[in-house]
Coordinates of C-alpha atoms in Angstrom, one line a residue:
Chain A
X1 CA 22.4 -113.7 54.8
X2 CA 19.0 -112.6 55.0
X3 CA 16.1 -114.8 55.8
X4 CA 12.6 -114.9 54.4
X5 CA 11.3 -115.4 50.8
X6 CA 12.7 -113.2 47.9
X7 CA 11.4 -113.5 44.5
X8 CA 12.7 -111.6 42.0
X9 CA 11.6 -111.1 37.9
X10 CA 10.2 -114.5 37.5
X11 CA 8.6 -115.7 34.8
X12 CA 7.5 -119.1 33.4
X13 CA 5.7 -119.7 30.2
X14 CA 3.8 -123.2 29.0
X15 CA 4.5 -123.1 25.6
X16 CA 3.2 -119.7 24.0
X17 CA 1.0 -118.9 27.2
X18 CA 2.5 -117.2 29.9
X19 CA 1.5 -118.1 33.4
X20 CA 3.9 -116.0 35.6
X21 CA 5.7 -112.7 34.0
X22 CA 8.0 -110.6 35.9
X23 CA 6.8 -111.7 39.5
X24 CA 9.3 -110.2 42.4
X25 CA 7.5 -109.9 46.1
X26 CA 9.7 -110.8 49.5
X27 CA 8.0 -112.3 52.8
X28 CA 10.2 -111.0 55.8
X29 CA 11.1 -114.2 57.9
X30 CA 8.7 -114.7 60.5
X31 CA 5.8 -113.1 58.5
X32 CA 2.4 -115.2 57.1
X33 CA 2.0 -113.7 53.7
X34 CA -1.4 -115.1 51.9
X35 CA -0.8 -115.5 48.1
X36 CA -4.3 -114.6 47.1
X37 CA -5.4 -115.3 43.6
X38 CA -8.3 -116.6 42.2
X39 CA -8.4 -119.9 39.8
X40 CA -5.8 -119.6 36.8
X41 CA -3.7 -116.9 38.9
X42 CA -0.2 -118.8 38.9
X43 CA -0.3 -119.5 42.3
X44 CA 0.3 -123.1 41.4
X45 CA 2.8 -122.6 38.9
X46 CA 5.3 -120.0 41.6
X47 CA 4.2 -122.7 43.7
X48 CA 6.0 -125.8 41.4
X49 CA 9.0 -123.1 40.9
X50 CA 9.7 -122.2 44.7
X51 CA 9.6 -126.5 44.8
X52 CA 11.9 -126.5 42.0
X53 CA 9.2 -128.9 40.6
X54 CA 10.0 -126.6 37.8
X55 CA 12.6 -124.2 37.1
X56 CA 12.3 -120.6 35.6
X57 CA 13.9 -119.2 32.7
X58 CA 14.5 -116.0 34.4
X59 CA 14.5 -114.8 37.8
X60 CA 15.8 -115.2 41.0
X61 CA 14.3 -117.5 44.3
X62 CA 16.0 -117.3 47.3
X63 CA 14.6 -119.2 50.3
X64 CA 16.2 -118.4 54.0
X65 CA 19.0 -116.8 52.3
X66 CA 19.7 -119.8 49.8
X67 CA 19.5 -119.5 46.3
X68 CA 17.2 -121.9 44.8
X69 CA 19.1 -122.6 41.7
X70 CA 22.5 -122.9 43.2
X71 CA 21.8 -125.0 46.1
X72 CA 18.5 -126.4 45.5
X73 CA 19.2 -129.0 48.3
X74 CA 20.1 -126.1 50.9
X75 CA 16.9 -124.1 49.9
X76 CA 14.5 -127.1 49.8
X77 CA 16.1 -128.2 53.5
X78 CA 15.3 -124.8 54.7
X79 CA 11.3 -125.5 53.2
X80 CA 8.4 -126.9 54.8
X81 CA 5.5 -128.2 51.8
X82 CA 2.3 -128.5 52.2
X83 CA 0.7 -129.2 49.0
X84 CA -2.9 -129.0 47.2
X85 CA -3.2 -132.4 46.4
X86 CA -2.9 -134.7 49.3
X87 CA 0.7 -136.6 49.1
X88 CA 0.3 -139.5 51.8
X89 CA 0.3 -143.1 52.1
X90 CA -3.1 -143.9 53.1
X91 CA -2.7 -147.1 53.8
X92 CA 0.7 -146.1 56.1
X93 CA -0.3 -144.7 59.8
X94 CA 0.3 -141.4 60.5
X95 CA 3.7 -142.1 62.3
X96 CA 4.5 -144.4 59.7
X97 CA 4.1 -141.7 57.1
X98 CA 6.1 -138.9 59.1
X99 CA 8.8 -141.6 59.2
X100 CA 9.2 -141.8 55.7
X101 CA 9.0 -138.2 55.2
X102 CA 11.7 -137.6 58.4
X103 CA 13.7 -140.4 56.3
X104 CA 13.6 -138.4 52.7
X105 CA 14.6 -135.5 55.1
X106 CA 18.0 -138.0 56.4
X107 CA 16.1 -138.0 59.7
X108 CA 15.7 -141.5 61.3
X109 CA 15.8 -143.1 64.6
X110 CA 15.0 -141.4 68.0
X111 CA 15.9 -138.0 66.6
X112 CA 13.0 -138.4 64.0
X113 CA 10.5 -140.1 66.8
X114 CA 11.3 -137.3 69.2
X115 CA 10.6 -134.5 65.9
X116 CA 7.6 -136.2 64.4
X117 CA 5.8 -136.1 68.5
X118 CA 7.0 -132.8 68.5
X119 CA 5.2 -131.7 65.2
X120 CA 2.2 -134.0 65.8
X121 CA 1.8 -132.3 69.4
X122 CA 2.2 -128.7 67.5
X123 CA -0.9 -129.5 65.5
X124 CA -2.4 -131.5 68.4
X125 CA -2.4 -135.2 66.5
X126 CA -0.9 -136.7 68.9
X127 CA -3.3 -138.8 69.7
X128 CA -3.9 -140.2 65.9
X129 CA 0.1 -140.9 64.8
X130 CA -1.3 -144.8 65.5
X131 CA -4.3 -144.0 62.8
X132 CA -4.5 -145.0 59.2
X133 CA -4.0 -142.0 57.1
X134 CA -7.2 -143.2 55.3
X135 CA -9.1 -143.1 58.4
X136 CA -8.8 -139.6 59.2
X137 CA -10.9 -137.0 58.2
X138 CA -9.7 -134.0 55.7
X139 CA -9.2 -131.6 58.3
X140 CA -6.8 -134.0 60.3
X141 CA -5.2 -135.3 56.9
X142 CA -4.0 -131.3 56.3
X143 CA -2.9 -131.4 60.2
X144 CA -0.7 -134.3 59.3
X145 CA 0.2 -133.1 56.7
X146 CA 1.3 -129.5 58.1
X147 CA 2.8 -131.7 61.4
X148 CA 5.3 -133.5 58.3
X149 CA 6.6 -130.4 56.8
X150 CA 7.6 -129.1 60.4
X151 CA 10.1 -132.4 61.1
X152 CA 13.1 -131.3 59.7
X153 CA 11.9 -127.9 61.4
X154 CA 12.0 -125.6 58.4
X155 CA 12.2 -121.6 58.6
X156 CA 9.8 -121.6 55.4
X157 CA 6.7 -123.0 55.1
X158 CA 4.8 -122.9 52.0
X159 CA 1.0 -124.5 51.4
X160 CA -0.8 -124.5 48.0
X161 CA -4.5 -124.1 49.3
X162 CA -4.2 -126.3 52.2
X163 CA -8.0 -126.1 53.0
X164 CA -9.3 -127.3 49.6
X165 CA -12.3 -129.5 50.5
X166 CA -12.8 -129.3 54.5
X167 CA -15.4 -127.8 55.5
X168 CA -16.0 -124.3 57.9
X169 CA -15.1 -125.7 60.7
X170 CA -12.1 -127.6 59.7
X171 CA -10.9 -124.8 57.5
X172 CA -11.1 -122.4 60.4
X173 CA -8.6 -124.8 62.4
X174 CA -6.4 -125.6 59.9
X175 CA -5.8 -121.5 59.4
X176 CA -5.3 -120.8 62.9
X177 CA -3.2 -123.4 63.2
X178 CA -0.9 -122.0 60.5
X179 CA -1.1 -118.3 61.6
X180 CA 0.3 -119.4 65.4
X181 CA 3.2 -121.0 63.7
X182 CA 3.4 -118.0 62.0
X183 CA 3.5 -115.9 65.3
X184 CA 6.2 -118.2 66.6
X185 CA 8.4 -117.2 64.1
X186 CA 7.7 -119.2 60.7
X187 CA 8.2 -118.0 57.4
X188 CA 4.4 -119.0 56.1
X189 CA 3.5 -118.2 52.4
X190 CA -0.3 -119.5 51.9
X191 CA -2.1 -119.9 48.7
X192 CA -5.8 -119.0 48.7
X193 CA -8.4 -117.9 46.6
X194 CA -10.6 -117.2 49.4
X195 CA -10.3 -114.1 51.0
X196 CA -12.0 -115.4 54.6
X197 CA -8.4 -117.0 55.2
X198 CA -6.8 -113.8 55.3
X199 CA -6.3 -112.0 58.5
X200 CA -5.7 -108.0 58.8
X201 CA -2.5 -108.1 59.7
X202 CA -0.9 -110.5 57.2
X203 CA 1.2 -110.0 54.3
X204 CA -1.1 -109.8 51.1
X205 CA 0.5 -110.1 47.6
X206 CA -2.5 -110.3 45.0
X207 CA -1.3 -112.4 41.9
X208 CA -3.8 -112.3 38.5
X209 CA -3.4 -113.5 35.3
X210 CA 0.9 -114.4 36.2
X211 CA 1.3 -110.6 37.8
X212 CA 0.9 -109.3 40.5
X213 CA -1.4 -106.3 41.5
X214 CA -1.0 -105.7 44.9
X215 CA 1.4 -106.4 48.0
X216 CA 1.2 -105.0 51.4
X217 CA -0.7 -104.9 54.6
X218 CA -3.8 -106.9 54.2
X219 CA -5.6 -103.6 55.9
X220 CA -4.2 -101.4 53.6
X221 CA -4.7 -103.2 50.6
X222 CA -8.4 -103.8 51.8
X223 CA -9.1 -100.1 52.7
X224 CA -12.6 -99.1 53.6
X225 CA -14.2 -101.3 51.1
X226 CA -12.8 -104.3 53.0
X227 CA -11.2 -107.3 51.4
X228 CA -13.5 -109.3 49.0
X229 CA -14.8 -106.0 47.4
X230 CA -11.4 -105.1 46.6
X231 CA -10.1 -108.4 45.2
X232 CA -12.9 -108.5 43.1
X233 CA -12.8 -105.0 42.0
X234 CA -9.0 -105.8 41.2
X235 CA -9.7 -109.0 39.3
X236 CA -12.3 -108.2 38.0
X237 CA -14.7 -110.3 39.6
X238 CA -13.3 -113.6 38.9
X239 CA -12.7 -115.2 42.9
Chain B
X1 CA 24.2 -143.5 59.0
X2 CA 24.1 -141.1 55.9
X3 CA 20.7 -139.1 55.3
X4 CA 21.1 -140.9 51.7
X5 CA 21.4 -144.2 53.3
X6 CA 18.0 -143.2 55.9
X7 CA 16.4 -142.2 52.7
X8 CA 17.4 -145.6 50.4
X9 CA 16.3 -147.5 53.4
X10 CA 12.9 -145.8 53.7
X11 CA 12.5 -146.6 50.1
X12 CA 13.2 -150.1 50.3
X13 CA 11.0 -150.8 53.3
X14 CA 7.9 -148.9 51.9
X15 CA 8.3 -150.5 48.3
X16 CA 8.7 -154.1 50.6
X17 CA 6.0 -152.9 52.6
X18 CA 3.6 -152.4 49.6
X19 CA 4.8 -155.6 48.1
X20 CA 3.7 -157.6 51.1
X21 CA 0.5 -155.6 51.1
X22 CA -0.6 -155.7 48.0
X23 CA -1.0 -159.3 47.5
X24 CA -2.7 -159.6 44.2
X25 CA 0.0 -157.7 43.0
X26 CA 2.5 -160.8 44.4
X27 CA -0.2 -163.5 43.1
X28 CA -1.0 -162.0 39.3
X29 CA 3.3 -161.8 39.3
X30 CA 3.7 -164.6 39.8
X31 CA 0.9 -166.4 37.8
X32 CA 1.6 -164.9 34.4
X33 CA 4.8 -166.6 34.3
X34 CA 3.6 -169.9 36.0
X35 CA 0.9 -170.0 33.0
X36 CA 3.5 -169.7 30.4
X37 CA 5.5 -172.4 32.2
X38 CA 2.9 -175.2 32.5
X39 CA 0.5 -174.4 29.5
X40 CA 2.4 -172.4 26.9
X41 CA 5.6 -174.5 27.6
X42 CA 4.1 -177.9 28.1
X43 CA 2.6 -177.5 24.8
X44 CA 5.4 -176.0 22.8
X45 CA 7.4 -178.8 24.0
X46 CA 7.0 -181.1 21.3
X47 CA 7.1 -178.7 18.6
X48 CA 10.0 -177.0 19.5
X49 CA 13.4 -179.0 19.2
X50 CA 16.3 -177.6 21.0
X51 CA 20.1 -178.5 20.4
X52 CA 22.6 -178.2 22.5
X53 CA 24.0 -175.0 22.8
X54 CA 26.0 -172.8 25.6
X55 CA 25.3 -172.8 28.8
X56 CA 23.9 -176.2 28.5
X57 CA 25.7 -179.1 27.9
X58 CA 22.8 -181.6 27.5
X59 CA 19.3 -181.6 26.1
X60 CA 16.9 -179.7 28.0
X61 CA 13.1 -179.8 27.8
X62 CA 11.9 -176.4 26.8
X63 CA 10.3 -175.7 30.4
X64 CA 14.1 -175.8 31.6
X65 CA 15.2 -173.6 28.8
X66 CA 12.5 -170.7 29.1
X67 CA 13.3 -170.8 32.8
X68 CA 15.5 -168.0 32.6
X69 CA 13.6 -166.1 30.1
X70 CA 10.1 -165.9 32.4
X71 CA 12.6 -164.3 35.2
X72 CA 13.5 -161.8 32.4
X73 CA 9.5 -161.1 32.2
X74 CA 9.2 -160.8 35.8
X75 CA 11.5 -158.0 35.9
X76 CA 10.4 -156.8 32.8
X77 CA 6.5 -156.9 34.4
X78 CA 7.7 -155.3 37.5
X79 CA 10.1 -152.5 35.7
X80 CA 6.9 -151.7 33.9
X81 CA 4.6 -152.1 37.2
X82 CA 7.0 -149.9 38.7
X83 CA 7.1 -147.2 35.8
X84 CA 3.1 -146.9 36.0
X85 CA 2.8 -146.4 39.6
X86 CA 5.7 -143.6 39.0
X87 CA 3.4 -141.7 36.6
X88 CA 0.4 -142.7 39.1
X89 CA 2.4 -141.3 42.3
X90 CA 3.2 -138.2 39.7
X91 CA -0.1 -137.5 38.5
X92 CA -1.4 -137.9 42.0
X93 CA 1.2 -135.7 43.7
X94 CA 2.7 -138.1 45.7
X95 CA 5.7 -138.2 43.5
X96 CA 6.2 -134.1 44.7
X97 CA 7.3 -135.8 48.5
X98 CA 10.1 -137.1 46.4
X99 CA 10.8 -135.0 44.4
X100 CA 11.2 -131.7 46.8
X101 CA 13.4 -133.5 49.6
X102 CA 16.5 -131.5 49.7
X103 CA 18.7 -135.0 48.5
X104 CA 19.9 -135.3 44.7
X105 CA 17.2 -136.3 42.6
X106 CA 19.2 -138.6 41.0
X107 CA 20.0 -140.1 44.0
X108 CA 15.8 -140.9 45.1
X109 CA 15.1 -141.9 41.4
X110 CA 17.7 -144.4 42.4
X111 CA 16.8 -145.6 45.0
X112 CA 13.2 -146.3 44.0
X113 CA 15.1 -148.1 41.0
X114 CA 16.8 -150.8 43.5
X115 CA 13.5 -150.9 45.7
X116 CA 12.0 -152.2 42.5
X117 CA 14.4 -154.6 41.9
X118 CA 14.7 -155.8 45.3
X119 CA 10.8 -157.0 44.7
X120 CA 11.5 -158.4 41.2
X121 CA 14.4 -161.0 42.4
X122 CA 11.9 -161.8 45.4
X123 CA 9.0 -162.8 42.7
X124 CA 11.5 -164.1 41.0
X125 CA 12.9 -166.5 43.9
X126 CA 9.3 -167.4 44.4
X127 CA 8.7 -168.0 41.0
X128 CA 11.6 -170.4 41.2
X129 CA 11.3 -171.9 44.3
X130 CA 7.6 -173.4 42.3
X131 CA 8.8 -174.2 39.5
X132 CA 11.3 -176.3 41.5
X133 CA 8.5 -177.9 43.5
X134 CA 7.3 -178.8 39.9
X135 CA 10.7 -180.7 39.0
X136 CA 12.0 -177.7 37.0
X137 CA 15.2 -177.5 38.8
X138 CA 18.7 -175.8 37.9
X139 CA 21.8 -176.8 39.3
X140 CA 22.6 -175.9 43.6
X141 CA 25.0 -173.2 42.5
X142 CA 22.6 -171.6 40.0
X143 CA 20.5 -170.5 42.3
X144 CA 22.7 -168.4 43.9
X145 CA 24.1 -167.3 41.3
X146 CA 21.2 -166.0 39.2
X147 CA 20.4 -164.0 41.9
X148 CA 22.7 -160.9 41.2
X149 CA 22.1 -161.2 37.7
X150 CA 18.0 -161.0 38.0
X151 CA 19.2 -157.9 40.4
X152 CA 21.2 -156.7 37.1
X153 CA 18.0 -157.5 35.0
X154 CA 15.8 -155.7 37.1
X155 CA 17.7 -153.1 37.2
X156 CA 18.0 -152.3 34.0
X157 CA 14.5 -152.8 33.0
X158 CA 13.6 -150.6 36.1
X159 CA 15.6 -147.9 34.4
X160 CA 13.6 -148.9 31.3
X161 CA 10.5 -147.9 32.9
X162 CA 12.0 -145.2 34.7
X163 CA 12.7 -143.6 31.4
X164 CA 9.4 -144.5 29.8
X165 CA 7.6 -142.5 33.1
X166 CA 9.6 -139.5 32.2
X167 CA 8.4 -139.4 28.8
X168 CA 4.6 -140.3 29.6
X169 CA 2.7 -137.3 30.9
X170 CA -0.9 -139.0 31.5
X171 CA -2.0 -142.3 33.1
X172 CA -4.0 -142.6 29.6
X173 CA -1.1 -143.1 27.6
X174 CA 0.5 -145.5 29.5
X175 CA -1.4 -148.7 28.0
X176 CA -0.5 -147.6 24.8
X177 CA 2.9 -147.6 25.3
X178 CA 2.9 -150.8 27.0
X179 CA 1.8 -152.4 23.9
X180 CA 4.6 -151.1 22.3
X181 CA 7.1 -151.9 24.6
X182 CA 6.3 -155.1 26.6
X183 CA 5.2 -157.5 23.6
X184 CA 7.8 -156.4 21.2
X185 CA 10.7 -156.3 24.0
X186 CA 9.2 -159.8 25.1
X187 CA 8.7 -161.7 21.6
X188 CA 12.2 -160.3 20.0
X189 CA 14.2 -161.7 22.3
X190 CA 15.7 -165.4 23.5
X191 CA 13.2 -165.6 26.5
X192 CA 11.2 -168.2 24.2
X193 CA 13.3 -169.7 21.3
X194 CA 17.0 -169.6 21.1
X195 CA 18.4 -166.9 18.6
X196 CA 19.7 -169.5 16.4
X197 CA 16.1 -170.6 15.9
X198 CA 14.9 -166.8 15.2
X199 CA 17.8 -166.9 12.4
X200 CA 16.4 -169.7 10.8
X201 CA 13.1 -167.9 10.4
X202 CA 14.8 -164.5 9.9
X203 CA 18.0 -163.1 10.1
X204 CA 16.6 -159.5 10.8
X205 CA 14.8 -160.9 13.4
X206 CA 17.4 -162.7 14.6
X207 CA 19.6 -159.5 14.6
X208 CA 16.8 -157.4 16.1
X209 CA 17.0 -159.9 19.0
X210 CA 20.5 -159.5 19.8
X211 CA 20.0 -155.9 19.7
X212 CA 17.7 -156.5 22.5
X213 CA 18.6 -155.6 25.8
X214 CA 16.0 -157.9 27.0
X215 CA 17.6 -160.6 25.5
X216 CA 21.3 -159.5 27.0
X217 CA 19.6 -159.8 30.1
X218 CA 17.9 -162.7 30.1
X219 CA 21.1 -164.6 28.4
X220 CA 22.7 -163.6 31.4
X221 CA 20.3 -165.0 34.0
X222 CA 20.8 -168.1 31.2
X223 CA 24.1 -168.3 32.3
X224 CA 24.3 -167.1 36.0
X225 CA 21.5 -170.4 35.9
X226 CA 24.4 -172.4 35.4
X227 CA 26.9 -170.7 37.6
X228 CA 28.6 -169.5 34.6
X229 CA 29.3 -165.9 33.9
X230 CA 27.9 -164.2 30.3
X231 CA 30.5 -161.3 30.5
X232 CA 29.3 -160.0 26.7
X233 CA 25.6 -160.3 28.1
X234 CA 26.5 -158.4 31.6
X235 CA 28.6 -155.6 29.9
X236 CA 25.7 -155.1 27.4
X237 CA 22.8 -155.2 30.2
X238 CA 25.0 -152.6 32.6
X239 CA 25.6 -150.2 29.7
X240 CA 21.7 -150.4 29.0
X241 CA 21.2 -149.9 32.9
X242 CA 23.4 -146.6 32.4
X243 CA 22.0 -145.3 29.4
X244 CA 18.3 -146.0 30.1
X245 CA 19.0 -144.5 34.1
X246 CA 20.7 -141.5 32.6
X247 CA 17.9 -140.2 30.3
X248 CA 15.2 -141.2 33.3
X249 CA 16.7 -139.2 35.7
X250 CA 16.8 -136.1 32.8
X251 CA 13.4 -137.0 32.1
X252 CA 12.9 -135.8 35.7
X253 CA 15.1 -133.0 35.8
X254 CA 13.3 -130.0 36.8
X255 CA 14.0 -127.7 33.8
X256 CA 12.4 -130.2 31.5
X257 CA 8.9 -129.5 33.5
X258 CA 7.3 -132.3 34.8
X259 CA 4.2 -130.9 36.0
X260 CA 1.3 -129.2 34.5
X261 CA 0.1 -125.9 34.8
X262 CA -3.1 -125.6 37.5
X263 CA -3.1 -122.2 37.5

């Protein structure tokens, strides 16, 4: 059984319009592979089919050696989500949010205290699980939300432009963050469309207009030119 | 304990949770139905003459006779509340939490369905707990015994809403479809006026009533009111529960396509 990502010929159409055709790329376990694309790439749609938020016509998904279609509950177990649109309780405290996400997860009692102080500690939030979620800022709303997909400790995490909205500083954390889970062995496939958030050494699969142009070594895809010229040049122009 | 059990009990507490929090929510649920009780009811008294037909065995005022049918529209109010904050937790993603937990779908939808019921037969126990203050009492064993059947209600019209929440893809459209659904589904049924008064102004009417599911449910709150059991009325409300749960939960199946494209 082989860990990782493994996506293979998928495509999903809305209607006439195709958003994703023929996409296959594989993220080794243990690797962060940035999903870079710029607005209207499909990023969001591969993102609602490796959810199974949708389903695709064609293809094949297989998350830490599961295969998505047939057993979704396996595959979805093995996956940590951290999506664009914030998906809290803001009026629940942070614990009390983690619980109810440890709960969806059939995690409860001292087994999903001990998990949730675990995560919180791995994104240092410790000290906030007895904060409002509305009372944090946005860079410790992603952090809580990054510390909730890690309960059920996943081998996959998957984020869909976690840094929309924070600012420099936040954005900075919440990537680092990310990339040490990374090089403690998690699966990490992030969605961007900025390039800043890649680092040298990551995975890099390009995706434009539902296809994908380019995946490899970030350094190798960047060349000499370095990174932004060369997803621009690539799409043209359009991040 | 099961991880579906965890997860039905994590419902149940957060929907009991908000339900405590949010208490306009409790007060405007319980006043619509308190203002058709003492104004629309006090005044339709006299115009409205009511024989004596099952489950009662005496003449009733009409405030004791549309008892039963302003539970039905507390349920049917909080199937519907239930249904918009589903598309609202869609369109605002926090519907995806559900959705991608690795237990059957079917199983969540569910869940939140009984969480919603679980509310309505508290405003509902509220709701009668004042109107008893008022002097609007039933009998001792009624009031334990309308208790499951509000749970049936509410369950059903849940499921109602569930479906309708599957259909609607935008917050927009929901009023719309309220219209639709609420006032008809309220007026053509025997919450108000017994259907043997709808088939003296109608027989179509009257048959569109007892089509109703509405008014399955609410004749068997009727009769649960009075410790008696409506068995055609339960049968009918159960079968609508299945049949209205069944094409929610497709609704929600991922191949159908919930979401919209963001690129």
């Amino acid at each position: 059984m082989s860990a990782g990502l493994q996506i293979r010929g998928v495509s999903y159409t809305y209607g006439p319009k195709a958003a994703l055709s023929d996409i296959s790329f594989a993220v080794p376990a243990g690797r962060f592979c940035a999903l870079l694309g710029p607005n209207g790439a499909g990023k969001s749609t591969l993102f609602n089919l490796l959810t199974r938020l949708l389903v695709p016509p064609s293809g094949q998904i297989m998350v830490a050696g599961h295969d998505l279609a047939k057993v979704p509950g396996l595959a979805l177990a093995a996956m940590g989500v951290v999506f664009q649109q914030p998906t809290f309780d803001p009026e629940l405290s942070v614990r009390r949010n983690l619980l109810f996400f440890a709960a969806l997860h059939g995690l409860a009692g001292r087994e999903a205290a001990a998990r949730i102080d675990a995560a919180l500690e791995r994104l240092a939030m410790r000290e906030r699980a007895g904060e409002r979620a509305r009372d944090l800022n946005g860079g410790h709303r992603r952090r809580m939300e990054i510390a909730r997909a890690l309960i059920h400790r996943p081998q996959f995490l998957l984020l869909d432009e976690p840094t929309v909205g924070l600012d420099a500083a936040s954005r900075r954390s919440v990537t680092d963050h990310v990339h040490a889970l990374a090089a403690d062995g998690m699966t990490v496939l992030w969605a961007t469309h900025l390039t800043d958030e890649v680092a040298p050494d990551d995975q890099l699969v390009i995706l434009h207009q539902g296809r994908v142009l380019a995946d490899g070594t970030a350094r190798d895809i960047a060349g000499p030119d370095g990174l932004t010229p060369t997803f621009l040049a690539l799409t043209g122009g359009e991040a | 304990m099961s991880a579906r059990l965890i997860a039905l009990r994590a419902i149940l507490l957060r929907e009991a949770l908000r339900f405590t929090q949010q208490r306009s929510r409790f007060i405007a649920a319980l006043v619509r139905p308190l203002v058709w009780l003492f104004v629309f009811a006090a005044g339709f008294r006299a115009a409205l003459g009511l024989s004596i037909t099952p489950p009662y065995q005496t003449y009733i005022t009409y405030e004791t006779y549309i008892l039963p049918g302003l539970c039905g529209m507390i349920c049917l109010f909080n199937g519907m509340q239930s249904s918009l904050s589903l598309v609202y937790d869609r369109e605002m993603g926090a519907m995806r939490l559900l959705l991608t937990s690795p237990l059957p779908r079917w199983w969540l939808l569910f869940a939140k369905l009984i969480a919603g019921a679980v509310v309505a037969v508290l405003q509902c126990v509220a709701f009668l707990g004042i109107a008893a203050i008022y002097g609007i009492r039933l009998p001792l064993v009624g009031y334990l015994a309308i208790l499951p059947a509000i749970l049936i209600a509410a369950l059903m019209l849940g499921a109602l809403g569930l479906l309708l929440s599957s259909r609607i893809r935008q917050l927009e459209n929901f009023a719309g479809v309220m219209n639709f659904v609420i006032f008809p589904v309220f007026f053509l049924s025997s919450a108000l006026y017994p259907l043997w008064k709808m088939r003296e102004a109608g027989p179509l009417l009257a048959d569109l009533c007892a089509l109703n599911p509405f008014t399955q449910a609410v004749e068997l709150i009727r009769f649960a009111a009075y410790g008696q059991a409506n068995l055609p009325a339960l049968g009918w409300t159960v079968l609508a529960f299945v049949l209205f749960a069944a094409l929610g939960v497709r609704g929600y199946d991922p191949g159908r396509g919930l979401t919209k494209s963001k690129g």
